[in-house]
PDB file of C-alpha atoms in Angstrom:
ATOM      1  CA  MET Q  20      34.984 -71.091  33.480  1.00 53.00           C
ATOM      2  CA  THR Q  21      35.829 -71.251  30.167  1.00 64.00           C
ATOM      3  CA  GLU Q  22      35.896 -68.392  27.853  1.00 89.00           C
ATOM      4  CA  ILE Q  23      34.024 -65.203  27.954  1.00 94.00           C
ATOM      5  CA  GLU Q  24      33.763 -63.394  25.172  1.00 97.00           C
ATOM      6  CA  ILE Q  25      33.292 -59.642  24.899  1.00 98.00           C
ATOM      7  CA  ARG Q  26      31.765 -57.677  22.092  1.00 98.00           C
ATOM      8  CA  GLN Q  27      30.476 -54.381  21.034  1.00 98.00           C
ATOM      9  CA  GLU Q  28      26.454 -54.285  22.210  1.00 98.00           C
ATOM     10  CA  THR Q  29      23.655 -54.315  20.060  1.00 98.00           C
ATOM     11  CA  PRO Q  30      20.447 -53.181  19.701  1.00 97.00           C
ATOM     12  CA  GLU Q  31      19.364 -56.820  20.079  1.00 98.00           C
ATOM     13  CA  ASP Q  32      21.373 -56.672  23.208  1.00 98.00           C
ATOM     14  CA  TYR Q  33      19.560 -53.649  24.933  1.00 97.00           C
ATOM     15  CA  SER Q  34      16.529 -55.316  26.947  1.00 97.00           C
ATOM     16  CA  THR Q  35      19.049 -57.789  28.291  1.00 97.00           C
ATOM     17  CA  VAL Q  36      21.403 -55.291  29.573  1.00 97.00           C
ATOM     18  CA  GLU Q  37      19.038 -53.516  31.393  1.00 95.00           C
ATOM     19  CA  ASN Q  38      17.962 -56.864  32.794  1.00 95.00           C
ATOM     20  CA  ILE Q  39      21.318 -57.365  33.750  1.00 95.00           C
ATOM     21  CA  VAL Q  40      21.997 -54.062  35.114  1.00 94.00           C
ATOM     22  CA  GLN Q  41      18.854 -53.684  37.551  1.00 91.00           C
ATOM     23  CA  GLN Q  42      19.609 -57.577  38.682  1.00 91.00           C
ATOM     24  CA  SER Q  43      23.078 -56.754  39.832  1.00 87.00           C
ATOM     25  CA  PHE Q  44      22.692 -53.541  41.489  1.00 83.00           C
ATOM     26  CA  LEU Q  45      19.485 -54.839  43.283  1.00 74.00           C
ATOM     27  CA  ASN Q  46      21.338 -55.529  46.234  1.00 67.00           C
ATOM     28  CA  GLU Q  47      23.961 -52.787  46.593  1.00 63.00           C
ATOM     29  CA  GLU Q  48      23.843 -49.999  49.345  1.00 62.00           C
ATOM     30  CA  PHE Q  49      24.584 -47.489  47.471  1.00 59.00           C
ATOM     31  CA  SER Q  50      22.257 -47.347  44.914  1.00 53.00           C
ATOM     32  CA  ASP Q  51      19.048 -45.590  43.234  1.00 60.00           C
ATOM     33  CA  HIS Q  52      19.019 -48.980  42.527  1.00 54.00           C
ATOM     34  CA  CYS Q  53      17.531 -47.322  38.737  1.00 72.00           C
ATOM     35  CA  GLU Q  54      21.288 -47.979  36.925  1.00 83.00           C
ATOM     36  CA  HIS Q  55      19.398 -49.873  34.230  1.00 83.00           C
ATOM     37  CA  LEU Q  56      16.888 -46.399  33.193  1.00 84.00           C
ATOM     38  CA  LEU Q  57      20.607 -44.650  33.541  1.00 89.00           C
ATOM     39  CA  VAL Q  58      21.924 -47.137  30.529  1.00 93.00           C
ATOM     40  CA  ARG Q  59      18.533 -46.099  28.588  1.00 93.00           C
ATOM     41  CA  ARG Q  60      19.078 -42.629  28.769  1.00 93.00           C
ATOM     42  CA  LEU Q  61      22.955 -42.650  28.260  1.00 95.00           C
ATOM     43  CA  ARG Q  62      22.508 -44.757  25.383  1.00 95.00           C
ATOM     44  CA  GLU Q  63      19.877 -42.080  23.601  1.00 94.00           C
ATOM     45  CA  SER Q  64      22.954 -38.870  24.504  1.00 95.00           C
ATOM     46  CA  SER Q  65      25.612 -37.387  22.560  1.00 95.00           C
ATOM     47  CA  SER Q  66      27.623 -38.979  25.215  1.00 97.00           C
ATOM     48  CA  PHE Q  67      27.564 -42.487  24.219  1.00 97.00           C
ATOM     49  CA  VAL Q  68      30.222 -44.197  22.231  1.00 98.00           C
ATOM     50  CA  PRO Q  69      29.132 -47.470  21.087  1.00 98.00           C
ATOM     51  CA  GLU Q  70      32.395 -48.791  20.668  1.00 98.00           C
ATOM     52  CA  LEU Q  71      33.094 -48.627  24.578  1.00 98.00           C
ATOM     53  CA  SER Q  72      29.423 -50.011  25.041  1.00 98.00           C
ATOM     54  CA  LEU Q  73      30.410 -53.599  26.129  1.00 98.00           C
ATOM     55  CA  VAL Q  74      29.090 -56.742  27.048  1.00 98.00           C
ATOM     56  CA  ALA Q  75      30.427 -59.841  28.330  1.00 98.00           C
ATOM     57  CA  GLU Q  76      29.353 -63.399  26.912  1.00 97.00           C
ATOM     58  CA  PHE Q  77      29.909 -66.930  28.365  1.00 96.00           C
ATOM     59  CA  ASN Q  78      27.883 -70.136  26.658  1.00 94.00           C
ATOM     60  CA  GLN Q  79      26.292 -67.646  24.312  1.00 93.00           C
ATOM     61  CA  GLU Q  80      24.561 -65.454  26.871  1.00 97.00           C
ATOM     62  CA  ILE Q  81      25.554 -62.358  28.311  1.00 98.00           C
ATOM     63  CA  ILE Q  82      26.297 -62.293  31.684  1.00 98.00           C
ATOM     64  CA  GLY Q  83      28.418 -58.830  31.905  1.00 98.00           C
ATOM     65  CA  TYR Q  84      28.253 -55.159  30.864  1.00 98.00           C
ATOM     66  CA  ILE Q  85      30.056 -52.041  30.705  1.00 98.00           C
ATOM     67  CA  LEU Q  86      29.792 -48.548  29.549  1.00 98.00           C
ATOM     68  CA  PHE Q  87      32.230 -45.459  29.083  1.00 98.00           C
ATOM     69  CA  THR Q  88      30.355 -42.312  28.105  1.00 98.00           C
ATOM     70  CA  GLU Q  89      31.901 -38.844  27.362  1.00 98.00           C
ATOM     71  CA  ILE Q  90      32.791 -36.406  30.099  1.00 98.00           C
ATOM     72  CA  THR Q  91      34.587 -33.233  29.587  1.00 97.00           C
ATOM     73  CA  ILE Q  92      36.721 -32.046  32.789  1.00 97.00           C
ATOM     74  CA  GLY Q  93      38.017 -28.765  31.646  1.00 92.00           C
ATOM     75  CA  GLU Q  94      37.908 -28.637  27.914  1.00 92.00           C
ATOM     76  CA  GLN Q  95      39.196 -31.879  27.541  1.00 97.00           C
ATOM     77  CA  VAL Q  96      36.372 -34.629  26.251  1.00 98.00           C
ATOM     78  CA  CYS Q  97      37.770 -37.852  28.953  1.00 98.00           C
ATOM     79  CA  LEU Q  98      35.335 -40.813  29.471  1.00 98.00           C
ATOM     80  CA  ALA Q  99      33.313 -41.849  32.435  1.00 97.00           C
ATOM     81  CA  LEU Q 100      33.176 -45.404  33.661  1.00 97.00           C
ATOM     82  CA  ALA Q 101      29.136 -46.411  34.726  1.00 94.00           C
ATOM     83  CA  PRO Q 102      27.765 -48.325  34.939  1.00 95.00           C
ATOM     84  CA  LEU Q 103      29.841 -51.817  35.119  1.00 96.00           C
ATOM     85  CA  ALA Q 104      27.332 -54.833  36.440  1.00 95.00           C
ATOM     86  CA  ILE Q 105      27.398 -58.449  36.459  1.00 96.00           C
ATOM     87  CA  LEU Q 106      24.700 -60.952  36.940  1.00 96.00           C
ATOM     88  CA  PRO Q 107      24.802 -61.837  40.319  1.00 93.00           C
ATOM     89  CA  ASP Q 108      25.716 -65.071  39.796  1.00 94.00           C
ATOM     90  CA  TYR Q 109      28.859 -64.395  37.852  1.00 95.00           C
ATOM     91  CA  GLN Q 110      30.532 -62.637  39.832  1.00 93.00           C
ATOM     92  CA  ASN Q 111      33.781 -62.909  41.985  1.00 93.00           C
ATOM     93  CA  HIS Q 112      35.337 -64.706  39.099  1.00 94.00           C
ATOM     94  CA  LYS Q 113      36.885 -61.497  36.955  1.00 95.00           C
ATOM     95  CA  ILE Q 114      34.589 -60.755  34.413  1.00 97.00           C
ATOM     96  CA  GLY Q 115      33.978 -57.433  35.371  1.00 97.00           C
ATOM     97  CA  GLY Q 116      38.148 -56.775  34.918  1.00 97.00           C
ATOM     98  CA  SER Q 117      37.946 -58.337  31.891  1.00 97.00           C
ATOM     99  CA  LEU Q 118      35.536 -55.724  30.824  1.00 98.00           C
ATOM    100  CA  ILE Q 119      37.813 -53.368  32.176  1.00 98.00           C
ATOM    101  CA  LYS Q 120      41.107 -54.105  30.522  1.00 98.00           C
ATOM    102  CA  GLU Q 121      38.888 -54.392  27.144  1.00 98.00           C
ATOM    103  CA  GLY Q 122      37.091 -51.040  27.721  1.00 98.00           C
ATOM    104  CA  HIS Q 123      40.339 -48.910  28.898  1.00 98.00           C
ATOM    105  CA  LEU Q 124      42.317 -50.893  25.434  1.00 98.00           C
ATOM    106  CA  LEU Q 125      39.223 -49.358  22.786  1.00 98.00           C
ATOM    107  CA  ALA Q 126      39.432 -46.088  24.534  1.00 98.00           C
ATOM    108  CA  LYS Q 127      42.879 -45.632  24.071  1.00 98.00           C
ATOM    109  CA  LYS Q 128      42.475 -46.364  20.672  1.00 98.00           C
ATOM    110  CA  LEU Q 129      40.061 -44.154  20.256  1.00 98.00           C
ATOM    111  CA  GLY Q 130      42.229 -41.175  21.796  1.00 98.00           C
ATOM    112  CA  TYR Q 131      40.320 -40.925  25.019  1.00 98.00           C
ATOM    113  CA  PRO Q 132      43.105 -39.352  27.536  1.00 98.00           C
ATOM    114  CA  VAL Q 133      41.409 -39.826  31.096  1.00 98.00           C
ATOM    115  CA  SER Q 134      38.552 -42.405  32.427  1.00 98.00           C
ATOM    116  CA  VAL Q 135      36.875 -41.453  35.998  1.00 98.00           C
ATOM    117  CA  VAL Q 136      34.559 -43.788  37.541  1.00 97.00           C
ATOM    118  CA  MET Q 137      32.212 -43.506  41.302  1.00 93.00           C
ATOM    119  CA  GLY Q 138      32.942 -46.786  42.299  1.00 90.00           C
ATOM    120  CA  HIS Q 139      33.741 -49.148  45.257  1.00 88.00           C
ATOM    121  CA  ALA Q 140      37.879 -47.502  46.164  1.00 91.00           C
ATOM    122  CA  GLU Q 141      39.165 -51.225  46.819  1.00 93.00           C
ATOM    123  CA  TYR Q 142      38.078 -52.652  43.162  1.00 95.00           C
ATOM    124  CA  TYR Q 143      39.374 -49.757  40.889  1.00 97.00           C
ATOM    125  CA  PRO Q 144      42.214 -49.242  42.046  1.00 97.00           C
ATOM    126  CA  ARG Q 145      43.266 -52.892  40.853  1.00 96.00           C
ATOM    127  CA  PHE Q 146      42.854 -51.448  37.267  1.00 97.00           C
ATOM    128  CA  GLY Q 147      44.807 -48.319  37.420  1.00 97.00           C
ATOM    129  CA  TYR Q 148      42.282 -45.515  39.186  1.00 97.00           C
ATOM    130  CA  ILE Q 149      43.262 -43.823  42.249  1.00 96.00           C
ATOM    131  CA  PRO Q 150      41.734 -40.635  44.099  1.00 97.00           C
ATOM    132  CA  ALA Q 151      40.736 -38.252  41.012  1.00 97.00           C
ATOM    133  CA  SER Q 152      41.680 -35.546  43.665  1.00 96.00           C
ATOM    134  CA  GLU Q 153      45.338 -36.429  43.407  1.00 95.00           C
ATOM    135  CA  PHE Q 154      44.858 -34.856  39.396  1.00 95.00           C
ATOM    136  CA  GLY Q 155      42.529 -31.826  40.812  1.00 96.00           C
ATOM    137  CA  ILE Q 156      40.282 -33.590  39.109  1.00 97.00           C
ATOM    138  CA  LYS Q 157      36.491 -33.040  40.773  1.00 97.00           C
ATOM    139  CA  SER Q 158      32.874 -34.696  41.104  1.00 95.00           C
ATOM    140  CA  PRO Q 159      29.793 -32.798  40.620  1.00 94.00           C
ATOM    141  CA  PHE Q 160      28.384 -34.950  42.841  1.00 90.00           C
ATOM    142  CA  LYS Q 161      28.509 -35.822  46.729  1.00 90.00           C
ATOM    143  CA  VAL Q 162      31.139 -38.695  46.776  1.00 91.00           C
ATOM    144  CA  SER Q 163      34.213 -39.414  49.233  1.00 92.00           C
ATOM    145  CA  SER Q 164      37.169 -38.453  47.925  1.00 91.00           C
ATOM    146  CA  GLU Q 165      38.103 -42.296  48.078  1.00 94.00           C
ATOM    147  CA  ASP Q 166      35.719 -43.202  45.478  1.00 94.00           C
ATOM    148  CA  PHE Q 167      35.708 -40.766  42.991  1.00 97.00           C
ATOM    149  CA  LEU Q 168      38.678 -42.369  41.097  1.00 97.00           C
ATOM    150  CA  ALA Q 169      40.657 -41.534  37.723  1.00 98.00           C
ATOM    151  CA  VAL Q 170      42.452 -43.191  35.626  1.00 98.00           C
ATOM    152  CA  GLU Q 171      45.256 -41.871  32.876  1.00 97.00           C
ATOM    153  CA  LEU Q 172      45.288 -44.395  30.395  1.00 98.00           C
ATOM    154  CA  LEU Q 173      47.405 -42.154  27.271  1.00 97.00           C
ATOM    155  CA  PRO Q 174      50.612 -41.907  28.957  1.00 95.00           C
ATOM    156  CA  ASN Q 175      51.437 -37.687  29.870  1.00 95.00           C
ATOM    157  CA  THR Q 176      47.814 -36.750  29.707  1.00 94.00           C
ATOM    158  CA  ILE Q 177      46.557 -36.691  32.920  1.00 92.00           C
ATOM    159  CA  GLN Q 178      49.052 -34.257  34.652  1.00 91.00           C
ATOM    160  CA  HIS Q 179      47.418 -31.802  31.359  1.00 93.00           C
ATOM    161  CA  ILE Q 180      44.104 -32.280  32.815  1.00 96.00           C
ATOM    162  CA  SER Q 181      42.298 -31.092  36.001  1.00 96.00           C
ATOM    163  CA  GLY Q 182      38.944 -29.253  37.312  1.00 97.00           C
ATOM    164  CA  LEU Q 183      35.644 -29.794  37.768  1.00 97.00           C
ATOM    165  CA  VAL Q 184      33.531 -32.962  35.314  1.00 97.00           C
ATOM    166  CA  GLN Q 185      31.154 -32.519  33.290  1.00 96.00           C
ATOM    167  CA  TYR Q 186      28.511 -35.258  33.091  1.00 94.00           C
ATOM    168  CA  SER Q 187      25.831 -35.210  30.139  1.00 86.00           C
ATOM    169  CA  SER Q 188      22.478 -34.284  31.704  1.00 82.00           C
ATOM    170  CA  ASP Q 189      21.131 -37.431  30.651  1.00 70.00           C
ATOM    171  CA  PHE Q 190      23.913 -39.034  33.275  1.00 72.00           C
ATOM    172  CA  CYS Q 191      22.140 -36.407  35.687  1.00 61.00           C
ATOM    173  CA  LYS Q 192      18.512 -37.179  35.699  1.00 56.00           C
ATOM    174  CA  LYS Q 193      16.824 -38.110  37.799  1.00 52.00           C
ATOM    175  CA  SER Q 194      14.830 -41.450  37.746  1.00 46.00           C
ATOM    176  CA  VAL Q 195      11.592 -42.266  37.567  1.00 42.00           C
TER     177      VAL Q 195
END
């Protein structure tokens, strides 16, 4: 695969991105298949960080997407990664990893200390994520401890962060 370009999402990308997210989660067993509606809600929420809403392009076509939004853990503002979506034909080509790495770099520059994710325990550890419970970080949702993960973005910060994650109310709304 030739060069993938990663850039900030623009409003002109919204419908394409929502389609990619919907296609990406179509066959996921542990999905409500409404992640595209979650993205729409989060874009309109106070937790949205435009610089951390990224698309991956190949041959000037958007083929992947990642979103990090603000959460709090105790009193500390951190990030949640959700969702990461790649068009099915482009999965397993390290595009998701490129989006995660670029998102982490930008998040560090913006001063965010920690990111959490509810995701596959066999995938996210490649990018430094480990069970959040090891840091005393708890999910407000029913999820196995091995699938609720955290990564330290800024050195020597995670040991000072613990408690229940508080997501934006927009994150927790049920899709209709």
